[in-house]
PDB file of C-alpha atoms in Angstrom:
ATOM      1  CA  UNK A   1    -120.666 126.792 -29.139  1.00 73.00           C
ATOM      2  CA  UNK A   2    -120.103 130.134 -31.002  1.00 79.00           C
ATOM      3  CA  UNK A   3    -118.934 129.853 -34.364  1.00 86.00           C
ATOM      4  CA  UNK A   4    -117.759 132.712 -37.555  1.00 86.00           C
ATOM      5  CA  UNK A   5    -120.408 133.047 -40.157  1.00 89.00           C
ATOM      6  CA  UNK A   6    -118.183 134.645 -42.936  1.00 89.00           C
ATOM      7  CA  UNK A   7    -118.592 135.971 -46.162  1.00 89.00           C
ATOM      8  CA  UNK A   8    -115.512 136.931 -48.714  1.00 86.00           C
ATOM      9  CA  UNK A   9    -115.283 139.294 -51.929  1.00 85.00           C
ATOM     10  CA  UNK A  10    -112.506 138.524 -54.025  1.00 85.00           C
ATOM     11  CA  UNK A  11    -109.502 136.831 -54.041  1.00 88.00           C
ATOM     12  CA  UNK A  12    -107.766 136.604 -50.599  1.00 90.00           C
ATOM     13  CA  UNK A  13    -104.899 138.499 -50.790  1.00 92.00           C
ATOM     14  CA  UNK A  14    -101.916 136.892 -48.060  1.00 91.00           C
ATOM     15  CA  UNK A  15    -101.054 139.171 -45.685  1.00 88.00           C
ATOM     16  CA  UNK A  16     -98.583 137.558 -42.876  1.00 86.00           C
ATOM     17  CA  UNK A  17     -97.648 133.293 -42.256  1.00 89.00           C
ATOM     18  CA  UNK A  18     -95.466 132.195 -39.749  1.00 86.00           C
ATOM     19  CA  UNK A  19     -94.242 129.031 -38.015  1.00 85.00           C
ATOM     20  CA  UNK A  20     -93.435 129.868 -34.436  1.00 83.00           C
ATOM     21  CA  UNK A  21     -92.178 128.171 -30.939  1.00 81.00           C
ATOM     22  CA  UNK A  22     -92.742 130.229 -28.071  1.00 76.00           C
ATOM     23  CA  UNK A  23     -92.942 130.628 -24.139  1.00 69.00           C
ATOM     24  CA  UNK A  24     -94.835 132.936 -22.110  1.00 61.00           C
ATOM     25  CA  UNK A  25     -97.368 132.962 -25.045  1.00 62.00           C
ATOM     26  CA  UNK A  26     -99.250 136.556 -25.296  1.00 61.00           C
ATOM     27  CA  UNK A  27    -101.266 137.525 -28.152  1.00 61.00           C
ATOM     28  CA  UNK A  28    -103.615 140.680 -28.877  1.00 60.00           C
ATOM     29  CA  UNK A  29    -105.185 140.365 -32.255  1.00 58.00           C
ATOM     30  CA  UNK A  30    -104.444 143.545 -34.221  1.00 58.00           C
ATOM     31  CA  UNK A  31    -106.050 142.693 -37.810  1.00 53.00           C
ATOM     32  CA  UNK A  32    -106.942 144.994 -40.156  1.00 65.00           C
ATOM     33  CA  UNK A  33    -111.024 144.848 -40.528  1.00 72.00           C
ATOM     34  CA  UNK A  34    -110.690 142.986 -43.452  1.00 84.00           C
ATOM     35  CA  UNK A  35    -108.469 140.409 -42.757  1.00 88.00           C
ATOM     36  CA  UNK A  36    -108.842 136.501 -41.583  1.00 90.00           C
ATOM     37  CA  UNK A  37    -106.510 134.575 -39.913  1.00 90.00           C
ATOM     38  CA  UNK A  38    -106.389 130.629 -39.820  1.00 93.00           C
ATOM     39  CA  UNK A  39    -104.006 129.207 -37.211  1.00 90.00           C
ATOM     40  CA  UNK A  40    -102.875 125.834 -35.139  1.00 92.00           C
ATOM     41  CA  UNK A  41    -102.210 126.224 -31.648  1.00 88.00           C
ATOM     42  CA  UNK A  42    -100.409 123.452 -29.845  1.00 87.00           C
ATOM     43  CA  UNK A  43     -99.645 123.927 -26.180  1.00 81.00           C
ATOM     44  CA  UNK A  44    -100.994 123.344 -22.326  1.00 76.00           C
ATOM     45  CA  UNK A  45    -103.054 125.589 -20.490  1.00 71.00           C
ATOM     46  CA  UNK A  46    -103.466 128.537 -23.084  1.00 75.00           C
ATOM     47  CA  UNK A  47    -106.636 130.361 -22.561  1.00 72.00           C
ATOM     48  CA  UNK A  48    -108.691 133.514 -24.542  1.00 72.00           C
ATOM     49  CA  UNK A  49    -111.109 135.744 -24.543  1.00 68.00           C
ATOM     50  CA  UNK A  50    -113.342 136.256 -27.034  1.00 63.00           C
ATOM     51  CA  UNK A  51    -115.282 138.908 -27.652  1.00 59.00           C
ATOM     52  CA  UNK A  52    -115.375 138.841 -24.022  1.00 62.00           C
ATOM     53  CA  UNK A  53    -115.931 135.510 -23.144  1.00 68.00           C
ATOM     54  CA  UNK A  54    -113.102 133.113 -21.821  1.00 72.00           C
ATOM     55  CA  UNK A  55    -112.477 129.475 -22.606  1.00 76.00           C
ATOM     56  CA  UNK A  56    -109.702 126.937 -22.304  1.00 80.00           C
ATOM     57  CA  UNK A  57    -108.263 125.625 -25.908  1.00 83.00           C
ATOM     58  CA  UNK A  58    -107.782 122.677 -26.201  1.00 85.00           C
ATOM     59  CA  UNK A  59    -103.963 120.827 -26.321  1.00 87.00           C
ATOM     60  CA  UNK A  60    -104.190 120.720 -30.544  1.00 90.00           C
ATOM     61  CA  UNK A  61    -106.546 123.824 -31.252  1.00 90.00           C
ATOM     62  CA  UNK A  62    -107.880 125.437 -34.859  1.00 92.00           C
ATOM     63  CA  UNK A  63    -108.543 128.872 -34.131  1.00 89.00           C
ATOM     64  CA  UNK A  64    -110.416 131.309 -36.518  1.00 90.00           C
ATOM     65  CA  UNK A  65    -109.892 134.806 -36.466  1.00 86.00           C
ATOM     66  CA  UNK A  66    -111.527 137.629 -38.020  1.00 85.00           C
ATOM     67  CA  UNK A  67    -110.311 141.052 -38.178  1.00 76.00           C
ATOM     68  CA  UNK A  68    -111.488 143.587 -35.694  1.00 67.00           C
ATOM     69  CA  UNK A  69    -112.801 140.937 -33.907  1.00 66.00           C
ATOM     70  CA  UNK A  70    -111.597 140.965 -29.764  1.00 62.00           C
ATOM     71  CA  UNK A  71    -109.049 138.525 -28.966  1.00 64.00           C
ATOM     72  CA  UNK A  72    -106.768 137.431 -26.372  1.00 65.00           C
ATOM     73  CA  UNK A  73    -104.475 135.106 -25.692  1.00 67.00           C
ATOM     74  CA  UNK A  74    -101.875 133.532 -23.088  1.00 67.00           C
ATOM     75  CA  UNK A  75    -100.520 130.708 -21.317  1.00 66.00           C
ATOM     76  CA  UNK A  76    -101.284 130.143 -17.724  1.00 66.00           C
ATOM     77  CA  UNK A  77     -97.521 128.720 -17.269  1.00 64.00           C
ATOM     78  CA  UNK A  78     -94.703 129.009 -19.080  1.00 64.00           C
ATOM     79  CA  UNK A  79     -95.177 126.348 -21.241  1.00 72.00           C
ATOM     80  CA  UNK A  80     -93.522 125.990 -24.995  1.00 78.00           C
ATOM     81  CA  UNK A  81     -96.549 126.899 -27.177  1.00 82.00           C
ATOM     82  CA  UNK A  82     -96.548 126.156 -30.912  1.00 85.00           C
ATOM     83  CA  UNK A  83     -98.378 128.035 -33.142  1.00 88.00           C
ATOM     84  CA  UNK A  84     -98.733 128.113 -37.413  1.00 90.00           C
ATOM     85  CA  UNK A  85    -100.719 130.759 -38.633  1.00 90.00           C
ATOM     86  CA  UNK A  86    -101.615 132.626 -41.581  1.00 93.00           C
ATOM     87  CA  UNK A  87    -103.668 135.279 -42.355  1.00 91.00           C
ATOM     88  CA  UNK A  88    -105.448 137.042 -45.561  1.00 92.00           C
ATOM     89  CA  UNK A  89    -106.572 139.821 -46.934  1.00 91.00           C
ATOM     90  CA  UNK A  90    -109.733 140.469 -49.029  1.00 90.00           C
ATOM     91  CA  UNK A  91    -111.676 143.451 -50.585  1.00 87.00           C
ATOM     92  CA  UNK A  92    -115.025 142.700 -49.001  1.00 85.00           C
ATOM     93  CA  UNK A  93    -115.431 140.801 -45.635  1.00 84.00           C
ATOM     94  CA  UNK A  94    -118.445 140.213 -43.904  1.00 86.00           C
ATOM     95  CA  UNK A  95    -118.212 138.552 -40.855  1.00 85.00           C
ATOM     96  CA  UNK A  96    -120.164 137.720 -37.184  1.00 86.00           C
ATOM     97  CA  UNK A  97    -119.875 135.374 -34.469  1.00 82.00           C
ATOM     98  CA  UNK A  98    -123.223 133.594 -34.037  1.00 84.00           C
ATOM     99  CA  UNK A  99    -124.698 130.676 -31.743  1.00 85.00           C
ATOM    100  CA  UNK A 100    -124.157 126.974 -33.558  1.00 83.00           C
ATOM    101  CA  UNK A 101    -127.721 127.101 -32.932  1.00 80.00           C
ATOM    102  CA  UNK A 102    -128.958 129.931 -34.762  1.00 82.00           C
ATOM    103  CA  UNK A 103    -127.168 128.618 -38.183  1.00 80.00           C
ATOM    104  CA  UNK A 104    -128.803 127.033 -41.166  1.00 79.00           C
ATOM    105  CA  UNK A 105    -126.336 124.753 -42.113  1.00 77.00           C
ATOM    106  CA  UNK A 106    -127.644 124.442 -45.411  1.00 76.00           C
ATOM    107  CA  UNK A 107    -126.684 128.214 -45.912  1.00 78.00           C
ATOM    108  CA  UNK A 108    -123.880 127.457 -48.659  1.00 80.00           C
ATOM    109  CA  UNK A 109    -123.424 131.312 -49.360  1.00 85.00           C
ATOM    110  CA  UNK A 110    -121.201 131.585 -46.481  1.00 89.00           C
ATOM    111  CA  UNK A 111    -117.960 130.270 -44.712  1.00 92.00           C
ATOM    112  CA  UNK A 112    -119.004 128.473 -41.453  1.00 92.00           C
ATOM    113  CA  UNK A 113    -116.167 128.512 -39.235  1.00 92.00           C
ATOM    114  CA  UNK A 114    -115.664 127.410 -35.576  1.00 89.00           C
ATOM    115  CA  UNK A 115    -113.967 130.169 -33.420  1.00 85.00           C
ATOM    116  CA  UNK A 116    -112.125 127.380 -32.316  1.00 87.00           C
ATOM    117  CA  UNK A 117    -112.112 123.691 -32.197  1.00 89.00           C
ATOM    118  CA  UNK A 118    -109.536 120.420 -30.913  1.00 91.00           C
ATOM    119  CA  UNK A 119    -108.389 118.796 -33.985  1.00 90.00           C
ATOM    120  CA  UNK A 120    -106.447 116.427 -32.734  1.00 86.00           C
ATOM    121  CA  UNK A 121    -107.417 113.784 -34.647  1.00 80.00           C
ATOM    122  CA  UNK A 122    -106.997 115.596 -37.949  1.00 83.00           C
ATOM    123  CA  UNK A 123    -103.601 117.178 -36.880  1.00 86.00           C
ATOM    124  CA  UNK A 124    -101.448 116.154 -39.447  1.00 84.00           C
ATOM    125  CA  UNK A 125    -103.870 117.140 -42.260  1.00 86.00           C
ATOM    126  CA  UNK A 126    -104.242 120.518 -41.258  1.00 91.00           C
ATOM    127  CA  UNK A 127    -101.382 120.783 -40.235  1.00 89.00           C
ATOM    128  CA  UNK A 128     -99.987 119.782 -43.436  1.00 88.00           C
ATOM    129  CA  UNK A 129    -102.084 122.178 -45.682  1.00 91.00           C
ATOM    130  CA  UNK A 130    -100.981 125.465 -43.435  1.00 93.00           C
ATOM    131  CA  UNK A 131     -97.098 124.529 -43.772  1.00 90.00           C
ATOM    132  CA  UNK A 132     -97.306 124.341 -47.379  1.00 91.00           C
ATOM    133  CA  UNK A 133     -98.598 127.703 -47.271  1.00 93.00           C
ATOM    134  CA  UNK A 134     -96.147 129.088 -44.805  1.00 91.00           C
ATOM    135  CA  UNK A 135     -93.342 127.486 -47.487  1.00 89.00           C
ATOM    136  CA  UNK A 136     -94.873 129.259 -50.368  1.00 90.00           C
ATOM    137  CA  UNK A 137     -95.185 132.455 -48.375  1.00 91.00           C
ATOM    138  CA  UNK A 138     -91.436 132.194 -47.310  1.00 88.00           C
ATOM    139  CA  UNK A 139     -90.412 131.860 -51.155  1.00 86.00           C
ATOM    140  CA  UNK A 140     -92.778 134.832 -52.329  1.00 82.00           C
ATOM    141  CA  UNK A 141     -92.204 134.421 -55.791  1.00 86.00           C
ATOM    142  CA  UNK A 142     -95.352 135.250 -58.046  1.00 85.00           C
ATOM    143  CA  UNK A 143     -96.487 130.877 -58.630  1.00 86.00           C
ATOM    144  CA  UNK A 144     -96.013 131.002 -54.982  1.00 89.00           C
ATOM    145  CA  UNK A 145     -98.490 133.725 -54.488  1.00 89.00           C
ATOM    146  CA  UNK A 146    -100.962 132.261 -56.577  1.00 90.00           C
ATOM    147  CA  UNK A 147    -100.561 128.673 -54.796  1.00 91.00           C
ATOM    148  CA  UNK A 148    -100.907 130.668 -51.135  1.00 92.00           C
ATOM    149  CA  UNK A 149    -104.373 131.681 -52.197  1.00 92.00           C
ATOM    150  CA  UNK A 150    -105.455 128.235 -53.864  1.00 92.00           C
ATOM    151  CA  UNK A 151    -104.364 126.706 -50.636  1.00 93.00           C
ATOM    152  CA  UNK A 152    -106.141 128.999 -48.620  1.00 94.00           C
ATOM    153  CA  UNK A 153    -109.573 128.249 -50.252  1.00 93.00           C
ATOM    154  CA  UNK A 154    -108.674 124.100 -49.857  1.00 92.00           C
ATOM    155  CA  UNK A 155    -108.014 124.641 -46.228  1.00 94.00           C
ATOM    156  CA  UNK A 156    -111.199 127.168 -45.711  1.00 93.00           C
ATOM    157  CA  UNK A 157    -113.307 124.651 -47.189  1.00 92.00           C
ATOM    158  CA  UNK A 158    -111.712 121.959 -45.373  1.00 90.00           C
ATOM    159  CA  UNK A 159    -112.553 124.045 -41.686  1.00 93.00           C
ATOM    160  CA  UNK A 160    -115.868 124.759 -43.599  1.00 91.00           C
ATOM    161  CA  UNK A 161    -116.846 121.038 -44.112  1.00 88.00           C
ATOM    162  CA  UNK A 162    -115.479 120.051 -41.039  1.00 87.00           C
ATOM    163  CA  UNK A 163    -117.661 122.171 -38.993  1.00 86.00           C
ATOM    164  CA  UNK A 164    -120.493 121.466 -40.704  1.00 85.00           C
ATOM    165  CA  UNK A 165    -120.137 117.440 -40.319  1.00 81.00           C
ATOM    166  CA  UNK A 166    -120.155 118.247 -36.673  1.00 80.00           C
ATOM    167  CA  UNK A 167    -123.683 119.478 -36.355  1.00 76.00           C
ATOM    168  CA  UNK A 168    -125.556 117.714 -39.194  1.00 66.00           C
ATOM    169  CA  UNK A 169    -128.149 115.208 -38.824  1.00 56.00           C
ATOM    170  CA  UNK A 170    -127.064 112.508 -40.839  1.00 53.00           C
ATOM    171  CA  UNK A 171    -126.892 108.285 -41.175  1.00 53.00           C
ATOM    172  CA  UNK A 172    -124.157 106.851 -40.265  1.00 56.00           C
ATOM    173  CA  UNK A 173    -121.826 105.729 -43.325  1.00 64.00           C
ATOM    174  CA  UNK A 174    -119.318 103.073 -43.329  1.00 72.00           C
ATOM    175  CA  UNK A 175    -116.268 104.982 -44.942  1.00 81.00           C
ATOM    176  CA  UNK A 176    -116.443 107.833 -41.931  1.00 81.00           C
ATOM    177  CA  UNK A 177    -116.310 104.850 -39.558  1.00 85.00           C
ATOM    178  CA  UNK A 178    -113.144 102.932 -41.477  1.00 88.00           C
ATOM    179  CA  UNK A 179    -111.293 106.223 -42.325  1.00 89.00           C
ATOM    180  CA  UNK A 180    -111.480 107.363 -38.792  1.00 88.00           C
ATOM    181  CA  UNK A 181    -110.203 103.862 -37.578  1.00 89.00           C
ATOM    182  CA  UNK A 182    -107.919 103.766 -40.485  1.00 92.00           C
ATOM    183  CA  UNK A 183    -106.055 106.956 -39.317  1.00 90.00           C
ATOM    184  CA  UNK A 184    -105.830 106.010 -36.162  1.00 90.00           C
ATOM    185  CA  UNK A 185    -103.914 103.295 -36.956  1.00 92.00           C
ATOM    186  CA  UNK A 186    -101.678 105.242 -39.198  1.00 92.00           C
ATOM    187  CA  UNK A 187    -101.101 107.629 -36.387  1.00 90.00           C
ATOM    188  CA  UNK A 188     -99.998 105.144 -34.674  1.00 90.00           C
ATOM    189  CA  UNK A 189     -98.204 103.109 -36.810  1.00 90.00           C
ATOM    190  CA  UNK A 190     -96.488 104.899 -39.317  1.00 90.00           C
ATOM    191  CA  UNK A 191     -92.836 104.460 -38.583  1.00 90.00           C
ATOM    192  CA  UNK A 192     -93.360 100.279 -38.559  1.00 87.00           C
ATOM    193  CA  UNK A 193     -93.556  99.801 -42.475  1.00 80.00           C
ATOM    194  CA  UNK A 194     -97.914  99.842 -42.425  1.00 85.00           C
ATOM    195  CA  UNK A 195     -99.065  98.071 -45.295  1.00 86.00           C
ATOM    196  CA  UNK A 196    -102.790  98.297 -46.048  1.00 90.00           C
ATOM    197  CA  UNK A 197    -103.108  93.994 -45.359  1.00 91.00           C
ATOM    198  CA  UNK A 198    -101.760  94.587 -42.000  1.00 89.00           C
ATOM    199  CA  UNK A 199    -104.184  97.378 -41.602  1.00 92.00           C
ATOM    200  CA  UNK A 200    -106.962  95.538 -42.878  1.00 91.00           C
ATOM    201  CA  UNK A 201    -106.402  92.282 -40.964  1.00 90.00           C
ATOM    202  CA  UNK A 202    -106.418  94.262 -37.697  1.00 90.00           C
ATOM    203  CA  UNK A 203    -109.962  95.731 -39.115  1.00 89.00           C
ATOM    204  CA  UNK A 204    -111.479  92.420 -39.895  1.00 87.00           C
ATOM    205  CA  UNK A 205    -112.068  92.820 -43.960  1.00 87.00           C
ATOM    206  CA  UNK A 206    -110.763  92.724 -47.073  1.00 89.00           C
ATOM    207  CA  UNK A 207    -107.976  94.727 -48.106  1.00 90.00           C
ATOM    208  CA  UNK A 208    -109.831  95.451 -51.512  1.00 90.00           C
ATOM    209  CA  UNK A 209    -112.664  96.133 -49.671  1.00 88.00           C
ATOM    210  CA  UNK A 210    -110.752  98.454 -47.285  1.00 91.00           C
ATOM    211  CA  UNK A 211    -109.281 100.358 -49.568  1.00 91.00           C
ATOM    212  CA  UNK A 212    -112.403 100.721 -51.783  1.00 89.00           C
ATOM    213  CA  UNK A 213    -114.311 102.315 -48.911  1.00 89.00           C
ATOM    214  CA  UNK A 214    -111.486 104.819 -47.283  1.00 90.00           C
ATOM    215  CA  UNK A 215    -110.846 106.289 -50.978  1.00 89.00           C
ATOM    216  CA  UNK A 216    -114.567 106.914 -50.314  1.00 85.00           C
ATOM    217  CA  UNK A 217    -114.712 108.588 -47.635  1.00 85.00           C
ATOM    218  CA  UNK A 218    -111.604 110.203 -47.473  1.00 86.00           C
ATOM    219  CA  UNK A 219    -110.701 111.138 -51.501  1.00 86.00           C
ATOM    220  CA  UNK A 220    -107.002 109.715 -51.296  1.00 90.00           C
ATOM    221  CA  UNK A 221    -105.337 106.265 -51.025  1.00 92.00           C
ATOM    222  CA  UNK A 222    -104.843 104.725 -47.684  1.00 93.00           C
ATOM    223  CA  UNK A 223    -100.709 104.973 -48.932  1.00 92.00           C
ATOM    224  CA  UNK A 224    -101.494 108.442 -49.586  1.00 91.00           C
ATOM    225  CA  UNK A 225    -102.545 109.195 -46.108  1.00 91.00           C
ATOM    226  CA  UNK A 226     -99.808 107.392 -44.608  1.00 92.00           C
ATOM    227  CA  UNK A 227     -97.238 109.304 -46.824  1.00 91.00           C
ATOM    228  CA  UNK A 228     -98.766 112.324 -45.534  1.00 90.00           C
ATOM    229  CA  UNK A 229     -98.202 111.079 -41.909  1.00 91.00           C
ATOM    230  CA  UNK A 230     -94.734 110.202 -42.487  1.00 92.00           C
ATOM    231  CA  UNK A 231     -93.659 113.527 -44.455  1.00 92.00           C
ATOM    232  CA  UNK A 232     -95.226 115.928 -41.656  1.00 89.00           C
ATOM    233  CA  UNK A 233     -92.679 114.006 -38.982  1.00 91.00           C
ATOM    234  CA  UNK A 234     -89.739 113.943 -42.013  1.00 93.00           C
ATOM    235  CA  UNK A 235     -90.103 117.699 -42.084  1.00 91.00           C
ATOM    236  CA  UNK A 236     -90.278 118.281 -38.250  1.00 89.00           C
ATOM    237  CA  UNK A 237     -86.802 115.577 -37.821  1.00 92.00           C
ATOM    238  CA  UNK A 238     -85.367 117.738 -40.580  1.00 90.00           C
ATOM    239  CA  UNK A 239     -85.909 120.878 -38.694  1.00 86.00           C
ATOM    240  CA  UNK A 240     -84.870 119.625 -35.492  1.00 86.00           C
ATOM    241  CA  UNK A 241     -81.149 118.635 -37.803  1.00 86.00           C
ATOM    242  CA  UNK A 242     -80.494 115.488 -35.551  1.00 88.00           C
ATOM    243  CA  UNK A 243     -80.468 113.274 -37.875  1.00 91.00           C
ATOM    244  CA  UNK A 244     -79.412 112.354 -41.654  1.00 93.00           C
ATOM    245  CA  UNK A 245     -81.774 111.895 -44.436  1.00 93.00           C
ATOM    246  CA  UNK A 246     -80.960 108.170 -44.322  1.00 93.00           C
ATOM    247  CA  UNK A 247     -81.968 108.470 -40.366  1.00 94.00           C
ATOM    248  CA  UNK A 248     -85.205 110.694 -41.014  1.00 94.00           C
ATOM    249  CA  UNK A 249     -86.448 107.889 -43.582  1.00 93.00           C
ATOM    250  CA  UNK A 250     -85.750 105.109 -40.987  1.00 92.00           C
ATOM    251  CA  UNK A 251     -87.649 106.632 -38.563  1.00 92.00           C
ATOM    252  CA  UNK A 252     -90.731 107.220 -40.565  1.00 93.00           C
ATOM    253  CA  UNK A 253     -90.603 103.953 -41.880  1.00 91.00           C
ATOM    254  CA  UNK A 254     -89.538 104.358 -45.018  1.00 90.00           C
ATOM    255  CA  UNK A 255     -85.589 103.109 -45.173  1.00 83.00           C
ATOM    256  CA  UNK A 256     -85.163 104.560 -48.255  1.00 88.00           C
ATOM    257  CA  UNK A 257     -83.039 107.508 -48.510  1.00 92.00           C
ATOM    258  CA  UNK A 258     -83.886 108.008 -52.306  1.00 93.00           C
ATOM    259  CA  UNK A 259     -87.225 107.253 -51.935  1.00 93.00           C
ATOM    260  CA  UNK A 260     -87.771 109.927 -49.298  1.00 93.00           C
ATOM    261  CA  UNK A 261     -86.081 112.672 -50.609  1.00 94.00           C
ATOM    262  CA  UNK A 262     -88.519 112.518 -53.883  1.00 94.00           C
ATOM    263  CA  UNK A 263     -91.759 111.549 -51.604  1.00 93.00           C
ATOM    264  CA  UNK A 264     -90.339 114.828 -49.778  1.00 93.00           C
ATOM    265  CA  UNK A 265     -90.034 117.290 -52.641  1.00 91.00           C
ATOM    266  CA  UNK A 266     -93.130 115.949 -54.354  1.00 89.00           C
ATOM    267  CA  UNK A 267     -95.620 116.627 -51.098  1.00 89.00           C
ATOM    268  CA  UNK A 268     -94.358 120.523 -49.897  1.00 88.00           C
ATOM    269  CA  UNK A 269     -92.523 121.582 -53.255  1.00 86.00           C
ATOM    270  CA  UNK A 270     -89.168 121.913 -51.683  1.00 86.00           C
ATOM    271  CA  UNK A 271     -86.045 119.907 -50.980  1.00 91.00           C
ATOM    272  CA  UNK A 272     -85.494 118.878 -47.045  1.00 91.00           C
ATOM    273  CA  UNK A 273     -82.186 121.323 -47.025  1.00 90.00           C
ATOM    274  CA  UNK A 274     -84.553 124.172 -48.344  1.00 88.00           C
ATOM    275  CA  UNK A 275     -87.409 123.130 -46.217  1.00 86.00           C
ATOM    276  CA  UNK A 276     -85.253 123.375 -43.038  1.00 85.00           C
ATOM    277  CA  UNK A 277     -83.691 126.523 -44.140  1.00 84.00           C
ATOM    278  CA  UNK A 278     -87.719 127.580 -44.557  1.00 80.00           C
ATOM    279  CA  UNK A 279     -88.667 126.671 -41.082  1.00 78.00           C
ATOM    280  CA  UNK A 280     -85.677 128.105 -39.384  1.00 76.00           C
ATOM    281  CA  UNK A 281     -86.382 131.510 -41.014  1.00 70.00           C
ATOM    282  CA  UNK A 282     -89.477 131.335 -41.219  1.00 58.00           C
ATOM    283  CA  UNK A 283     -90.156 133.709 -38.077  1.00 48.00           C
ATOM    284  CA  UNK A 284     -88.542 136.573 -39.977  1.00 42.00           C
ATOM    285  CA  UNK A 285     -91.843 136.835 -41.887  1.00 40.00           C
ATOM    286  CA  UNK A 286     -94.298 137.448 -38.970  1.00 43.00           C
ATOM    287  CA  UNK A 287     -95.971 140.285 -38.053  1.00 41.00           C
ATOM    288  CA  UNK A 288     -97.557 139.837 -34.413  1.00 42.00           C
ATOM    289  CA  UNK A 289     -96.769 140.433 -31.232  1.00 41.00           C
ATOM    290  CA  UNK A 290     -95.128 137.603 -29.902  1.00 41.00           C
ATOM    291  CA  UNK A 291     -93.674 138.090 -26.826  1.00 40.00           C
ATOM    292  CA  UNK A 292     -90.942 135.950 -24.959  1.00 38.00           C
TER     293      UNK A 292
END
C-alpha cells in the first residue's frame, strides 16, 4: 500500500469542484504542481496508473491526488462512472508517495493520505462533506469561499484520521465496534422510521447506554447520523426530479414535508429547488478532461 505524505503552506486556495456522471470514463491528471485534489469515484471496472503502477479501484473509491503527480484513469467498459471532486490550491506544497511501511504514523507534521482507498462503508459521510463543498463552490460568493476552505481542512483531516486508524496498533474499544454496527443498520434502515430503541434492541443493550457510547466514538447523535443518511438520498431524489418533496420525505422516512425541507436547508445551506438547480449545473464549473 502506497500512500501521499503531504505537507501544506497556507490557506488552500479552491481551484475547480464538480459533480459529474459519465461513460467511457478517461482522465489524465493535469494539476498545477501545487495543487491537491480530493475526489469520490463510484463505478465498475475503472482502473489507473500511478506513477506507473496499475491497480483496480474499488466500486466506492477515495482517491488522492497531488499535482504533478502521474495519473491515469479509465473504465474497462462503458459503464456510468460517478465522480465528485474538488481540488485546491496552496502557496507551498510538499508532497511524495511513500510505502505504508516506511511512515511514522506518529509524524503529526504532515497530511497522511491514501492514494486511494474503498470507503464504502463511510460513503455517505464523505460523500456528504465534498457536496457541501461543491454547493459552496457553485454559489462563489465570498462566505462561500471561506466555508470551501474550512471544509476542506474537516474533510483532509477526516482522510487523515482515517488512514491512520487503519495501520495503528491499538486495543480494541467498544464505541468503534457499536458505531460501525450502528451505521450499518442505518444504512440499511433509514427509510423505515429507525428509532434508536429499535436500534438498540437489535444490538442487545440499553438505549441510554447505546447512545452514550456512539456519541463516543463517533462525535454526533445516533439521530444525527441517520439525518445525515436520509438528507444525502433527499438530495440525490431531488436531483433525479421524480418525485415531490412530500414523496422525497416518504421515502427517507421522514413523512414530513415541513420537517424535511428545514432538516434539508439546515444540513447543505440551500433549499432542495436551489440544491437541484446546483447539481444540474454543477458541471459548468469543471475544469478536466472528461470525455464522453
Amino acid at each position: 500500500m502506497r500512500c501521499l505524505r503531504v505537507k501544506v503552506c497556507g490557506v488552500p486556495e479552491p481551484v475547480f469542484a464538480c459533480s459529474v456522471t459519465t461513460e467511457n470514463y478517461d482522465w489524465k491528471n493535469e494539476n498545477e504542481e501545487k495543487c491537491l485534489e480530493i475526489g469520490i469515484l463510484e463505478g465498475k471496472s475503472v482502473v489507473s496508473s500511478v506513477e506507473g503502477e496499475d491497480c483496480t479501484y474499488p466500486e466506492c473509491a477515495l482517491i488522492v491526488v497531488a499535482g504533478g503527480e502521474d495519473i491515469s484513469s479509465r473504465s474497462v467498459r462503458s459503464e456510468t462512472v460517478y465522480i465528485n471532486t474538488i481540488s485546491v490550491r496552496f502557496s507551498g506544497l510538499e508532497w511524495e508517495i511513500v510505502n505504508v511501511s516506511d511512515v511514522d504514523m506518529s509524524d503529526t507534521e504532515y497530511f497522511l493520505f491514501p492514494c486511494y482507498v474503498d470507503i464504502s462503508e463511510d460513503k455517505q459521510h464523505y460523500l456528504r462533506l465534498v457536496k457541501t463543498y461543491i454547493s459552496h463552490y457553485a454559489r462563489n460568493a465570498r462566505y462561500d469561499r471561506a466555508m470551501c476552505v474550512s471544509i476542506w481542512f474537516e474533510i483532509a483531516a477526516n482522510i487523515d484520521r482515517m488512514f491512520r486508524s487503519m495501520y495503528e496498533t491499538k486495543p480494541f474499544f467498544a464505541s468503534e465496534f457499536y458505531v460501525k454496527k450502528v451505521n450499518s443498520i442505518i444504512a440499511r434502515d433509514f427509510s423505515k422510521g429507525l428509532n434508536i430503541t429499535d436500534i438498540a434492541a437489535e444490538l442487545g443493550v440499553t438505549p441510554n447506554y447505546l447512545s452514550s457510547v456512539y456519541r463516543k466514538g463517533a462525535g454526533i447523535t445516533i439521530t444525527q447520523a441517520t439525518n445525515l443518511v436520509r438528507m444525502q438520498h433527499a438530495r440525490e431524489l431531488a436531483y433525479e426530479g421524480r418525485l415531490t418533496t412530500q414523496e422525497i420525505a416518504e421515502k427517507v422516512g421522514l413523512h414530513d414535508e415541513g420537517y424535511l425541507r428545514k432538516l434539508f436547508k439546515r444540513t447543505w445551506g440551500v433549499s432542495i429547488n436551489e440544491c437541484r438547480r446546483i447539481d444540474h449545473e454543477i458541471t459548468l464549473y469543471h475544469q478536466k478532461p472528461w470525455q464522453e
